């Protein structure tokens, strides 16, 4: 992290809250996937519905949540969201059927859809434009670090004390996050023109249209958002079925899934670290490289699984590392560009649109992955995802080349 960000107390406070909350998220997610996928032996579609329950609220309520983040105090929205999610996670300690899990996760997703645009808007308030790429990369490093630490802690806690304790710890992390967010500054900017006076008079539909129009009128953001949505759909098609793919191996175990997630987190951390240090990058080029890397990773996983290759404890985490590294190259440059390009008073609406598109893809992806894995098998589903990721990387490179040629004239 550069010196300016270290001295920025608001940024440090926000990142500390994000760290604690993200650790709790990974504690519960890994526990749920392990419980449902391996212990309850859920079908591919039932596994996909777990991801659907988390993603659907963002797609359904993302635009409204984005408008809320621009209308009301972002700090208050984050605190309320954390406290309600803490209560909802506690209900999982009593879950004995998959239906209870679905309902709780859907409710958690609703309040996550409020928290995310509020957090992004708050970040825009407290970080200068010149430091935004480093800030976004550091945020990604936190997410990836907790993706390493969370599964590790989750595995130990589930093995020693059971999943109920994991959910209890997750609830406590949300409460701790809310407490830390309380110390953030209330407001650090002035709204432009008559925005503050008029914002309560506009409808949610109008504000969504404003955010969508802003993206549509920015060539990079519009192309990047389409690419991001397609990439996410294909990633989720395969990612949602990883536990099903692992079951195809004779050496399948709950530990292998944990190692895979941990290695993926290490890859994400390394990519975030490099992006934080080298901020003079071409965002769309990195997104294309990331899609290609993901395609190679998923395709190789399927190939090795098809032949039931030995030493899966080695090659599966290595390919997970490549996938995590590549995924960061897709997500971080685009989100950093959105933060830089978007005026502070519109961040909620713009990120509401971005999150809505992204999570719509994460809804379709798991459903498509579950359906394909059921109809044609998990291996063909992975090969399809891999091939299409490589294809869109190639198509994107052609579009990028044409865009540069047009700019040269």
Coordinates of C-alpha atoms in Angstrom, one line a residue, residues 23-38 146-156 158 163 166-167 243 254-255 257-259 261-262:
X23 CA -13.0 -13.8 6.9
X24 CA -16.4 -14.6 8.3
X25 CA -17.9 -14.9 4.8
X26 CA -15.4 -17.6 3.8
X27 CA -15.9 -19.4 7.1
X28 CA -19.5 -19.9 6.4
X29 CA -19.4 -20.4 2.6
X30 CA -16.9 -23.2 2.8
X31 CA -18.7 -24.8 5.7
X32 CA -22.0 -24.7 3.7
X33 CA -20.5 -26.1 0.5
X34 CA -18.8 -28.9 2.3
X35 CA -21.9 -29.7 4.3
X36 CA -24.3 -29.7 1.4
X37 CA -22.0 -31.0 -1.3
X38 CA -20.3 -33.8 0.5
X146 CA -9.3 -13.9 3.6
X147 CA -10.1 -16.5 0.9
X148 CA -6.9 -18.2 2.1
X149 CA -7.4 -17.8 5.8
X150 CA -11.1 -18.4 5.9
X151 CA -11.2 -21.9 4.4
X152 CA -8.2 -22.9 6.6
X153 CA -9.9 -21.8 9.7
X154 CA -13.2 -23.2 8.6
X155 CA -11.7 -26.6 8.0
X156 CA -10.2 -26.7 11.4
X158 CA -15.7 -27.8 11.3
X163 CA -20.4 -26.3 11.5
X166 CA -18.5 -21.7 12.2
X167 CA -21.8 -19.9 11.7
X243 CA -17.3 -29.8 -5.7
X254 CA -13.4 -32.3 1.8
X255 CA -9.8 -31.3 2.3
X257 CA -11.9 -28.6 -1.9
X258 CA -10.4 -26.5 0.9
X259 CA -6.9 -26.7 -0.6
X261 CA -10.1 -22.6 -2.5
X262 CA -7.0 -21.7 -0.5

